[in-house]
CSV table of C-alpha atoms in Angstrom, one decimal:
chain,number,residue,atom,x,y,z
A,1,UNK,CA,0.0,0.0,0.0
A,2,UNK,CA,1.3,3.5,-0.7
A,3,UNK,CA,2.4,5.4,2.3
A,4,UNK,CA,2.2,8.8,0.7
A,5,UNK,CA,0.6,10.4,-2.4
A,6,UNK,CA,2.1,8.6,-5.4
A,7,UNK,CA,1.0,7.3,-8.8
A,8,UNK,CA,1.9,3.7,-8.1
A,9,UNK,CA,0.0,0.8,-6.7
A,10,UNK,CA,0.8,-2.8,-6.0
A,11,UNK,CA,-0.8,-6.1,-4.8
A,12,UNK,CA,-3.2,-5.8,-7.8
A,13,UNK,CA,-5.2,-3.0,-6.2
A,14,UNK,CA,-5.4,-0.9,-9.3
A,15,UNK,CA,-3.5,-0.2,-12.5
A,16,UNK,CA,-0.5,2.1,-13.0
A,17,UNK,CA,-1.4,5.8,-12.8
A,18,UNK,CA,-4.0,5.4,-10.1
A,19,UNK,CA,-3.6,7.6,-7.0
A,20,UNK,CA,-3.9,5.3,-3.9
A,21,UNK,CA,-5.0,6.6,-0.5
A,22,UNK,CA,-2.1,6.6,1.9
A,23,UNK,CA,-2.0,5.4,5.5
A,24,UNK,CA,-3.8,2.5,7.3
A,25,UNK,CA,-7.5,2.8,8.3
A,26,UNK,CA,-9.3,-0.5,8.0
A,27,UNK,CA,-12.4,-0.8,10.3
A,28,UNK,CA,-11.1,1.6,13.0
A,29,UNK,CA,-13.9,3.9,14.3
A,30,UNK,CA,-12.1,6.4,16.4
A,31,UNK,CA,-9.1,6.8,14.2
A,32,UNK,CA,-9.0,9.7,11.8
A,33,UNK,CA,-9.5,8.5,8.2
A,34,UNK,CA,-6.3,9.5,6.2
A,35,UNK,CA,-6.2,10.9,2.8
A,36,UNK,CA,-8.8,12.5,0.7
A,37,UNK,CA,-10.3,11.5,-2.7
A,38,UNK,CA,-7.9,8.7,-3.6
A,39,UNK,CA,-8.5,5.1,-4.5
A,40,UNK,CA,-9.2,2.8,-1.6
A,41,UNK,CA,-6.9,-0.2,-1.6
A,42,UNK,CA,-8.6,-3.6,-1.7
A,43,UNK,CA,-7.2,-4.7,1.7
A,44,UNK,CA,-9.1,-1.8,3.2
A,45,UNK,CA,-12.4,-2.7,1.8
A,46,UNK,CA,-15.3,-3.7,4.2
A,47,UNK,CA,-19.0,-3.2,4.8
A,48,UNK,CA,-22.4,-4.5,3.7
A,49,UNK,CA,-25.0,-3.0,1.4
A,50,UNK,CA,-27.7,-3.0,4.1
A,51,UNK,CA,-25.8,-0.3,6.0
A,52,UNK,CA,-26.8,2.0,3.1
A,53,UNK,CA,-30.4,1.8,4.3
A,54,UNK,CA,-29.8,3.6,7.5
A,55,UNK,CA,-27.0,5.8,6.0
A,56,UNK,CA,-29.6,7.3,3.6
A,57,UNK,CA,-32.6,7.1,6.0
A,58,UNK,CA,-31.2,8.7,9.2
A,59,UNK,CA,-30.1,12.0,7.6
A,60,UNK,CA,-33.6,12.6,6.2
A,61,UNK,CA,-35.3,12.2,9.6
A,62,UNK,CA,-35.2,15.9,10.4
A,63,UNK,CA,-37.2,19.0,10.1
A,64,UNK,CA,-35.6,20.1,6.8
A,65,UNK,CA,-37.3,17.1,5.2
A,66,UNK,CA,-40.6,17.8,6.8
A,67,UNK,CA,-40.3,21.5,5.8
A,68,UNK,CA,-40.4,20.5,2.1
A,69,UNK,CA,-43.9,19.2,2.6
A,70,UNK,CA,-44.8,22.2,4.7
A,71,UNK,CA,-43.8,24.5,1.9
A,72,UNK,CA,-45.9,22.5,-0.6
A,73,UNK,CA,-49.1,23.3,1.4
A,74,UNK,CA,-48.4,26.4,3.5
A,75,UNK,CA,-46.1,28.1,1.0
A,76,UNK,CA,-47.4,27.0,-2.4
A,77,UNK,CA,-51.0,26.5,-1.4
A,78,UNK,CA,-51.4,22.9,-2.7
A,79,UNK,CA,-54.1,20.6,-1.3
A,80,UNK,CA,-52.9,17.6,0.7
A,81,UNK,CA,-53.3,15.0,-2.0
A,82,UNK,CA,-51.8,17.1,-4.8
A,83,UNK,CA,-48.9,17.9,-2.5
A,84,UNK,CA,-48.4,14.2,-1.6
A,85,UNK,CA,-48.2,13.2,-5.3
A,86,UNK,CA,-45.6,15.9,-6.1
A,87,UNK,CA,-43.6,14.9,-3.1
A,88,UNK,CA,-43.6,11.2,-3.9
A,89,UNK,CA,-42.6,11.8,-7.5
A,90,UNK,CA,-39.7,14.0,-6.6
A,91,UNK,CA,-38.5,11.7,-3.9
A,92,UNK,CA,-38.8,8.6,-6.2
A,93,UNK,CA,-36.7,10.1,-9.0
A,94,UNK,CA,-34.0,11.1,-6.5
A,95,UNK,CA,-34.1,7.6,-4.9
A,96,UNK,CA,-33.7,5.9,-8.3
A,97,UNK,CA,-30.8,8.0,-9.4
A,98,UNK,CA,-29.2,7.5,-5.9
A,99,UNK,CA,-29.3,3.7,-6.4
A,100,UNK,CA,-27.7,4.0,-9.9
A,101,UNK,CA,-25.0,6.3,-8.8
A,102,UNK,CA,-24.0,4.2,-5.9
A,103,UNK,CA,-23.1,1.2,-8.1
A,104,UNK,CA,-19.7,2.4,-9.3
A,105,UNK,CA,-18.2,2.9,-5.8
A,106,UNK,CA,-17.0,-0.6,-5.1
A,107,UNK,CA,-15.4,-1.1,-8.6
A,108,UNK,CA,-13.6,2.2,-8.8
A,109,UNK,CA,-13.0,2.8,-5.0
A,110,UNK,CA,-13.3,6.6,-5.3
A,111,UNK,CA,-15.8,9.3,-4.3
A,112,UNK,CA,-18.7,10.4,-6.5
A,113,UNK,CA,-17.0,13.6,-7.6
A,114,UNK,CA,-13.9,11.8,-8.7
A,115,UNK,CA,-16.1,9.5,-10.9
A,116,UNK,CA,-17.5,12.8,-12.3
A,117,UNK,CA,-14.2,13.3,-14.0
A,118,UNK,CA,-15.2,10.8,-16.7
A,119,UNK,CA,-17.8,13.1,-18.1
A,120,UNK,CA,-16.1,16.4,-17.4
A,121,UNK,CA,-12.4,15.7,-17.7
A,122,UNK,CA,-9.9,16.2,-14.9
A,123,UNK,CA,-9.9,20.0,-14.8
A,124,UNK,CA,-13.4,20.5,-16.2
A,125,UNK,CA,-14.7,18.6,-13.2
A,126,UNK,CA,-13.8,21.6,-11.0
A,127,UNK,CA,-17.2,23.0,-12.0
A,128,UNK,CA,-19.4,20.3,-10.4
A,129,UNK,CA,-17.0,19.3,-7.7
A,130,UNK,CA,-16.6,23.0,-6.6
A,131,UNK,CA,-20.4,23.5,-6.7
A,132,UNK,CA,-20.9,20.4,-4.6
A,133,UNK,CA,-18.2,21.3,-2.1
A,134,UNK,CA,-20.0,24.7,-1.5
A,135,UNK,CA,-23.5,23.2,-1.6
A,136,UNK,CA,-22.8,20.3,0.7
A,137,UNK,CA,-20.0,21.5,3.0
A,138,UNK,CA,-21.4,25.0,3.5
A,139,UNK,CA,-25.0,25.4,2.1
A,140,UNK,CA,-26.6,22.2,3.3
A,141,UNK,CA,-24.5,22.3,6.4
A,142,UNK,CA,-26.0,25.7,7.3
A,143,UNK,CA,-29.6,24.7,6.4
A,144,UNK,CA,-29.6,21.7,8.6
A,145,UNK,CA,-27.6,23.4,11.4
A,146,UNK,CA,-30.4,26.0,11.6
A,147,UNK,CA,-33.2,23.4,11.8
A,148,UNK,CA,-31.3,21.5,14.5
A,149,UNK,CA,-30.5,24.6,16.5
A,150,UNK,CA,-34.1,25.8,16.3
A,151,UNK,CA,-35.4,22.5,17.6
A,152,UNK,CA,-32.9,22.5,20.5
A,153,UNK,CA,-33.8,26.1,21.3
A,154,UNK,CA,-37.5,25.2,21.5
A,155,UNK,CA,-36.8,22.2,23.6
A,156,UNK,CA,-34.4,23.8,26.1
A,157,UNK,CA,-35.0,27.6,25.8
A,158,UNK,CA,-31.2,28.0,25.6
A,159,UNK,CA,-30.0,30.9,23.4
A,160,UNK,CA,-30.2,30.1,19.7
A,161,UNK,CA,-26.5,30.7,19.1
A,162,UNK,CA,-25.5,28.3,21.9
A,163,UNK,CA,-27.8,25.7,20.4
A,164,UNK,CA,-26.2,26.2,17.0
A,165,UNK,CA,-22.7,25.9,18.5
A,166,UNK,CA,-23.6,22.6,20.2
A,167,UNK,CA,-25.1,21.2,17.0
A,168,UNK,CA,-22.2,22.3,14.8
A,169,UNK,CA,-19.6,20.9,17.3
A,170,UNK,CA,-21.1,17.4,17.4
A,171,UNK,CA,-21.5,17.1,13.6
A,172,UNK,CA,-18.0,18.4,12.8
A,173,UNK,CA,-16.4,16.0,15.3
A,174,UNK,CA,-18.1,13.0,13.7
A,175,UNK,CA,-17.2,14.1,10.2
A,176,UNK,CA,-13.6,14.8,11.2
A,177,UNK,CA,-13.0,11.2,12.1
A,178,UNK,CA,-14.4,10.0,8.8
A,179,UNK,CA,-16.0,7.1,7.0
A,180,UNK,CA,-16.3,4.5,9.7
A,181,UNK,CA,-17.6,6.7,12.4
A,182,UNK,CA,-20.1,8.3,10.0
A,183,UNK,CA,-21.6,4.9,9.1
A,184,UNK,CA,-21.6,3.9,12.8
A,185,UNK,CA,-23.3,7.2,13.8
A,186,UNK,CA,-26.1,6.8,11.2
A,187,UNK,CA,-26.6,3.2,12.3
A,188,UNK,CA,-27.2,4.0,16.0
A,189,UNK,CA,-29.2,7.1,15.2
A,190,UNK,CA,-31.5,5.2,12.9
A,191,UNK,CA,-33.6,3.2,15.5
A,192,UNK,CA,-34.0,6.3,17.7
A,193,UNK,CA,-35.1,8.5,14.9
A,194,UNK,CA,-37.3,5.9,13.3
A,195,UNK,CA,-39.3,5.1,16.5
A,196,UNK,CA,-39.8,8.8,17.4
A,197,UNK,CA,-40.7,10.0,13.9
A,198,UNK,CA,-43.0,7.1,13.2
A,199,UNK,CA,-45.0,7.8,16.4
A,200,UNK,CA,-45.0,11.5,15.7
A,201,UNK,CA,-46.0,10.9,12.1
A,202,UNK,CA,-49.0,8.8,13.2
A,203,UNK,CA,-50.2,11.5,15.5
A,204,UNK,CA,-49.8,14.3,12.9
A,205,UNK,CA,-51.5,12.3,10.1
A,206,UNK,CA,-54.4,11.4,12.4
A,207,UNK,CA,-55.0,15.1,12.9
A,208,UNK,CA,-54.6,16.1,9.2
A,209,UNK,CA,-57.4,17.7,7.2
A,210,UNK,CA,-56.8,16.4,3.7
A,211,UNK,CA,-60.0,18.2,2.4
A,212,UNK,CA,-59.1,21.6,3.9
A,213,UNK,CA,-59.7,24.6,1.6
A,214,UNK,CA,-56.6,25.9,-0.1
A,215,UNK,CA,-55.5,28.7,-2.3
A,216,UNK,CA,-53.0,27.4,-4.8
A,217,UNK,CA,-50.5,29.8,-6.4
A,218,UNK,CA,-49.8,29.4,-10.1
A,219,UNK,CA,-47.5,26.5,-10.9
A,220,UNK,CA,-47.6,25.2,-7.4
A,221,UNK,CA,-47.5,21.5,-8.3
A,222,UNK,CA,-44.3,21.9,-10.3
A,223,UNK,CA,-42.7,24.1,-7.6
A,224,UNK,CA,-43.4,21.4,-5.0
A,225,UNK,CA,-42.2,18.7,-7.4
A,226,UNK,CA,-39.0,20.7,-8.0
A,227,UNK,CA,-38.4,21.3,-4.3
A,228,UNK,CA,-38.9,17.6,-3.5
A,229,UNK,CA,-36.7,16.6,-6.3
A,230,UNK,CA,-34.0,19.1,-5.2
A,231,UNK,CA,-34.1,17.8,-1.7
A,232,UNK,CA,-33.7,14.1,-2.7
A,233,UNK,CA,-31.3,14.6,-5.5
A,234,UNK,CA,-29.2,16.8,-3.3
A,235,UNK,CA,-27.7,13.5,-1.9
A,236,UNK,CA,-26.8,12.2,-5.4
A,237,UNK,CA,-23.3,13.8,-5.6
A,238,UNK,CA,-22.4,11.9,-2.5
A,239,UNK,CA,-23.6,8.4,-3.6
A,240,UNK,CA,-20.4,6.5,-4.2
A,241,UNK,CA,-18.7,8.2,-1.2
A,242,UNK,CA,-20.4,5.7,1.0
A,243,UNK,CA,-19.9,2.6,-1.2
A,244,UNK,CA,-16.3,3.1,-2.2
A,245,UNK,CA,-15.1,1.0,0.7
A,246,UNK,CA,-17.2,-2.0,-0.3
A,247,UNK,CA,-15.4,-4.9,-2.0
A,248,UNK,CA,-15.6,-4.9,-5.8
A,249,UNK,CA,-17.8,-8.1,-5.9
A,250,UNK,CA,-20.5,-6.6,-3.6
A,251,UNK,CA,-24.0,-7.2,-5.0
A,252,UNK,CA,-25.0,-4.4,-7.3
A,253,UNK,CA,-28.7,-5.1,-6.8
A,254,UNK,CA,-28.4,-4.9,-3.0
A,255,UNK,CA,-26.4,-1.6,-3.3
A,256,UNK,CA,-29.1,0.0,-5.5
A,257,UNK,CA,-32.0,-1.3,-3.5
A,258,UNK,CA,-30.8,-0.3,0.0
A,259,UNK,CA,-29.5,3.1,-1.0
A,260,UNK,CA,-32.5,4.0,-3.2
A,261,UNK,CA,-35.1,2.7,-0.8
A,262,UNK,CA,-33.7,4.3,2.2
A,263,UNK,CA,-33.6,7.7,0.5
A,264,UNK,CA,-37.1,7.4,-1.0
A,265,UNK,CA,-38.9,6.1,2.0
A,266,UNK,CA,-37.5,8.7,4.5
A,267,UNK,CA,-38.0,11.6,2.2
A,268,UNK,CA,-41.5,10.7,0.9
A,269,UNK,CA,-42.9,9.8,4.4
A,270,UNK,CA,-41.7,12.9,6.3
A,271,UNK,CA,-42.5,15.3,3.4
A,272,UNK,CA,-46.0,14.0,3.4
A,273,UNK,CA,-46.1,14.5,7.2
A,274,UNK,CA,-45.0,18.1,6.5
A,275,UNK,CA,-47.9,18.5,4.1
A,276,UNK,CA,-50.3,17.2,6.8
A,277,UNK,CA,-48.9,19.8,9.2
A,278,UNK,CA,-49.8,22.5,6.6
A,279,UNK,CA,-53.4,21.4,6.6
A,280,UNK,CA,-53.7,21.9,10.4
A,281,UNK,CA,-51.5,24.7,11.4
A,282,UNK,CA,-51.8,28.3,10.1
A,283,UNK,CA,-49.2,29.1,7.4
A,284,UNK,CA,-47.3,31.5,9.5
A,285,UNK,CA,-46.9,29.0,12.3
A,286,UNK,CA,-46.2,26.1,10.0
A,287,UNK,CA,-43.4,28.1,8.2
A,288,UNK,CA,-41.9,29.5,11.4
A,289,UNK,CA,-40.0,26.3,12.4
A,290,UNK,CA,-40.3,23.1,14.4
A,291,UNK,CA,-42.5,24.7,17.0
A,292,UNK,CA,-45.5,24.8,14.7
A,293,UNK,CA,-45.4,21.0,14.2
A,294,UNK,CA,-44.6,20.0,17.8
A,295,UNK,CA,-47.4,22.2,19.0
A,296,UNK,CA,-49.8,19.5,17.7
A,297,UNK,CA,-48.5,16.9,20.1
A,298,UNK,CA,-48.6,16.2,23.8
A,299,UNK,CA,-45.6,17.6,25.7
A,300,UNK,CA,-43.6,14.4,26.2
A,301,UNK,CA,-43.9,13.4,22.5
A,302,UNK,CA,-43.2,17.0,21.4
A,303,UNK,CA,-40.0,17.1,23.5
A,304,UNK,CA,-38.9,13.7,22.1
A,305,UNK,CA,-39.6,14.9,18.5
A,306,UNK,CA,-37.6,18.1,19.1
A,307,UNK,CA,-34.7,16.0,20.3
A,308,UNK,CA,-35.1,13.8,17.3
A,309,UNK,CA,-35.1,16.8,15.0
A,310,UNK,CA,-31.8,17.9,16.5
A,311,UNK,CA,-30.3,14.5,16.2
A,312,UNK,CA,-31.6,14.2,12.6
A,313,UNK,CA,-29.9,17.5,11.7
A,314,UNK,CA,-26.6,16.1,13.0
A,315,UNK,CA,-27.1,12.9,11.0
A,316,UNK,CA,-27.6,14.9,7.8
A,317,UNK,CA,-24.7,17.3,8.4
A,318,UNK,CA,-22.3,14.5,9.2
A,319,UNK,CA,-22.8,13.4,5.6
A,320,UNK,CA,-22.8,16.9,4.2
A,321,UNK,CA,-19.6,18.0,5.7
A,322,UNK,CA,-17.8,14.7,5.1
A,323,UNK,CA,-18.8,14.6,1.4
A,324,UNK,CA,-18.3,18.3,1.0
A,325,UNK,CA,-14.7,17.8,2.1
A,326,UNK,CA,-14.3,14.9,-0.3
A,327,UNK,CA,-15.6,17.0,-3.2
A,328,UNK,CA,-13.2,19.8,-2.3
A,329,UNK,CA,-10.2,17.4,-2.4
A,330,UNK,CA,-11.6,16.0,-5.7
A,331,UNK,CA,-11.1,19.4,-7.3
A,332,UNK,CA,-7.5,18.5,-7.7
A,333,UNK,CA,-5.9,21.1,-5.4
A,334,UNK,CA,-2.8,19.5,-3.9
A,335,UNK,CA,-2.8,19.5,-0.1
A,336,UNK,CA,0.3,17.8,1.2
A,337,UNK,CA,-1.4,16.5,4.4
A,338,UNK,CA,-2.4,12.9,5.3
A,339,UNK,CA,-5.4,14.5,7.1
A,340,UNK,CA,-6.4,16.7,4.2
A,341,UNK,CA,-10.1,15.6,4.2
A,342,UNK,CA,-10.4,16.1,8.0
A,343,UNK,CA,-8.8,19.5,7.8
A,344,UNK,CA,-11.1,20.6,5.1
A,345,UNK,CA,-14.1,19.4,7.2
A,346,UNK,CA,-13.0,21.6,10.0
A,347,UNK,CA,-12.8,24.6,7.6
A,348,UNK,CA,-16.2,23.9,6.2
A,349,UNK,CA,-17.7,23.6,9.7
A,350,UNK,CA,-16.3,27.0,10.7
A,351,UNK,CA,-17.7,28.7,7.6
A,352,UNK,CA,-21.0,26.8,7.8
A,353,UNK,CA,-21.4,27.9,11.5
A,354,UNK,CA,-21.3,31.6,10.6
A,355,UNK,CA,-23.6,31.2,7.6
A,356,UNK,CA,-26.1,29.3,9.7
A,357,UNK,CA,-25.9,32.0,12.4
A,358,UNK,CA,-26.9,34.6,9.8
A,359,UNK,CA,-29.8,32.4,8.7
A,360,UNK,CA,-31.4,31.7,12.1
A,361,UNK,CA,-34.1,34.2,11.1
A,362,UNK,CA,-36.3,34.2,8.0
A,363,UNK,CA,-35.1,30.8,6.9
A,364,UNK,CA,-38.3,29.8,5.0
A,365,UNK,CA,-37.9,31.7,1.7
A,366,UNK,CA,-34.1,31.1,1.7
A,367,UNK,CA,-34.7,27.4,2.0
A,368,UNK,CA,-37.2,27.3,-0.8
A,369,UNK,CA,-34.7,29.1,-3.1
A,370,UNK,CA,-31.9,26.8,-1.9
A,371,UNK,CA,-33.8,23.6,-2.8
A,372,UNK,CA,-34.6,24.9,-6.3
A,373,UNK,CA,-31.1,26.1,-6.9
A,374,UNK,CA,-29.7,22.7,-6.0
A,375,UNK,CA,-31.9,21.1,-8.6
A,376,UNK,CA,-30.8,23.8,-11.2
A,377,UNK,CA,-27.2,22.5,-11.2
A,378,UNK,CA,-27.5,18.8,-10.2
A,379,UNK,CA,-29.9,18.0,-13.0
A,380,UNK,CA,-27.5,19.1,-15.7
A,381,UNK,CA,-24.7,17.4,-13.9
A,382,UNK,CA,-26.7,14.2,-13.9
A,383,UNK,CA,-27.4,14.6,-17.6
A,384,UNK,CA,-23.6,14.6,-18.3
A,385,UNK,CA,-22.9,11.7,-15.9
A,386,UNK,CA,-25.7,9.5,-17.3
A,387,UNK,CA,-24.9,10.4,-21.0
A,388,UNK,CA,-21.2,9.5,-20.4
A,389,UNK,CA,-22.3,6.3,-18.7
A,390,UNK,CA,-24.3,5.5,-21.9
A,391,UNK,CA,-21.4,6.2,-24.2
A,392,UNK,CA,-18.5,4.8,-22.0
A,393,UNK,CA,-19.6,1.4,-20.6
A,394,UNK,CA,-16.3,0.3,-18.9
A,395,UNK,CA,-13.7,3.1,-18.7
A,396,UNK,CA,-10.4,2.4,-17.1
A,397,UNK,CA,-9.7,3.9,-13.7
A,398,UNK,CA,-6.6,5.7,-15.0
A,399,UNK,CA,-9.0,8.3,-16.6
A,400,UNK,CA,-10.0,9.4,-13.1
A,401,UNK,CA,-6.5,10.5,-12.1
A,402,UNK,CA,-4.8,11.6,-15.4
A,403,UNK,CA,-4.6,15.4,-15.6
A,404,UNK,CA,-4.3,15.1,-19.4
A,405,UNK,CA,-7.9,13.6,-19.5
A,406,UNK,CA,-10.1,16.3,-21.0
A,407,UNK,CA,-13.8,16.2,-21.9
A,408,UNK,CA,-14.9,19.8,-22.4
A,409,UNK,CA,-18.3,18.6,-23.7
A,410,UNK,CA,-19.2,18.1,-20.0
A,411,UNK,CA,-18.7,21.5,-18.5
A,412,UNK,CA,-19.8,23.3,-21.7
A,413,UNK,CA,-23.0,21.3,-21.9
A,414,UNK,CA,-23.7,21.8,-18.2
A,415,UNK,CA,-23.1,25.6,-18.4
A,416,UNK,CA,-25.3,25.9,-21.4
A,417,UNK,CA,-28.1,23.8,-19.9
A,418,UNK,CA,-28.0,25.7,-16.6
A,419,UNK,CA,-27.8,29.1,-18.3
A,420,UNK,CA,-30.7,28.6,-20.8
A,421,UNK,CA,-33.0,26.8,-18.3
A,422,UNK,CA,-32.4,29.3,-15.5
A,423,UNK,CA,-32.9,32.3,-17.8
A,424,UNK,CA,-36.1,30.9,-19.2
A,425,UNK,CA,-37.7,28.9,-16.4
A,426,UNK,CA,-36.4,29.8,-12.9
A,427,UNK,CA,-39.2,30.7,-10.5
A,428,UNK,CA,-38.0,31.7,-7.1
A,429,UNK,CA,-37.9,34.9,-5.0
A,430,UNK,CA,-34.4,36.0,-6.2
A,431,UNK,CA,-35.1,35.6,-9.9
A,432,UNK,CA,-38.1,34.8,-12.1
A,433,UNK,CA,-37.3,33.6,-15.6
A,434,UNK,CA,-38.8,34.8,-18.8
A,435,UNK,CA,-41.5,32.1,-19.1
A,436,UNK,CA,-43.0,32.1,-15.6
A,437,UNK,CA,-42.9,35.9,-15.7
A,438,UNK,CA,-45.5,35.8,-18.4
A,439,UNK,CA,-47.1,32.3,-17.8
A,440,UNK,CA,-47.1,31.7,-14.1
A,441,UNK,CA,-48.9,28.3,-14.4
A,442,UNK,CA,-45.7,26.7,-15.7
A,443,UNK,CA,-44.3,26.8,-12.2
A,444,UNK,CA,-40.6,26.0,-12.3
A,445,UNK,CA,-39.4,23.7,-15.1
A,446,UNK,CA,-35.7,24.7,-14.8
A,447,UNK,CA,-34.3,21.3,-13.8
A,448,UNK,CA,-36.3,19.4,-16.4
A,449,UNK,CA,-35.3,21.7,-19.2
A,450,UNK,CA,-31.7,21.9,-17.9
A,451,UNK,CA,-31.4,18.1,-18.0
A,452,UNK,CA,-32.7,17.8,-21.6
A,453,UNK,CA,-30.6,20.7,-23.0
A,454,UNK,CA,-27.4,19.4,-21.3
A,455,UNK,CA,-28.0,15.9,-22.6
A,456,UNK,CA,-28.6,17.1,-26.1
A,457,UNK,CA,-25.5,19.3,-26.2
A,458,UNK,CA,-23.3,16.6,-24.6
A,459,UNK,CA,-24.4,13.8,-27.0
A,460,UNK,CA,-24.4,16.2,-30.0
A,461,UNK,CA,-20.9,17.3,-29.3
A,462,UNK,CA,-19.5,13.8,-29.2
A,463,UNK,CA,-21.6,12.7,-32.2
A,464,UNK,CA,-20.2,15.5,-34.3
A,465,UNK,CA,-16.7,15.1,-33.0
A,466,UNK,CA,-16.8,11.3,-33.2
A,467,UNK,CA,-15.6,11.0,-29.6
A,468,UNK,CA,-16.9,10.1,-26.2
A,469,UNK,CA,-16.3,6.3,-26.2
A,470,UNK,CA,-12.6,6.3,-25.3
A,471,UNK,CA,-12.1,4.0,-22.3
A,472,UNK,CA,-8.4,4.9,-21.7
A,473,UNK,CA,-6.0,7.8,-22.5
A,474,UNK,CA,-3.4,7.2,-25.2
A,475,UNK,CA,0.1,7.4,-23.9
């Protein structure tokens, strides 16, 4: 095994030119995971696909998930059943893509944003890897820290800033240690979160008024669909981060099933619960934070739910900061430290804390915009990734680490897809595109149009150039 960054491997781990993660880690839990976005040696591989179920369920058992459903009813004015359909569809697509993206982790042994280099080239991949580093390590980190801090504040009446500091400290500590502690944390958080949220969900759904009158804003269904899709698909750029330690012969069907099912069930259920909250509580209370939801429950259950919301926020941000740090290292910036990922995690945690602090008030509209903006860039990124997967069936792993590997069709197609779709179809408080400005009923079609345009440009580029099927780089 390599003991430092170098372009050699041995023991049949990988071919020449593959950057191997240095150090020894194995199954140690309270040892800091060394390295960053390098190949995981075969003798370090461990784990079972079933652990993906709680890894992708636990982080969605939090108020940020519930709030997507609250937005659909209290914010967009949908009726309960329309909202439920939009939320299920958005979550289902995100779950399916999560399962597919998780499959390459065991074979290539690298994070998702390193695999992204196939469709974008080594340096062109700076675009999606950089976006994900900011989105995950700072954006999502701040969003979930706010929801966890607000829940802890309602539960304890401690100052909001103190609650935020506690939440941030715990989640940064777990992410700092790395992969093994992250999986272990999600595993033990799962039964606690599942029991509390299932009981709370039953109480809330029993009090729901599915037939309540509502005043739907133009395009509400597509807005709710886009927000739900944005929430679920926000996990997609992390997919292989949590399968890259599996052995190469691990069952692909099991990987896809457990990761996709865990993500879909947790998102769809709690978002529907959020929609139920919107049919009972007034919009201002529903959109104000966790207190509107827990006010529907008896005090003991309300307190347990607030505690679960705080724990769920930590579960989510453990993944956000860990994967955000991996994405940053995948940009290709050389950091001569064996603990580069852990150091980056600390940096993101510090920045995320101050961003979350600024967002403790008026979080509702910011969250809606954030969910839609996530969908705006991830859908075009997915288009490039899946089109490249279609063209390049079995690329060699050397393409992932060779700085000469270029594929400018990826970043160009993604930028064109994002630019045109946002200009024409964006529909959020900071910017309304040309189409919804004149035809409000179209809602927000940005991610759908962005995906189609990006795919067309990417495939058209390679069709005209006669490229895109190369599985290795010529010497």
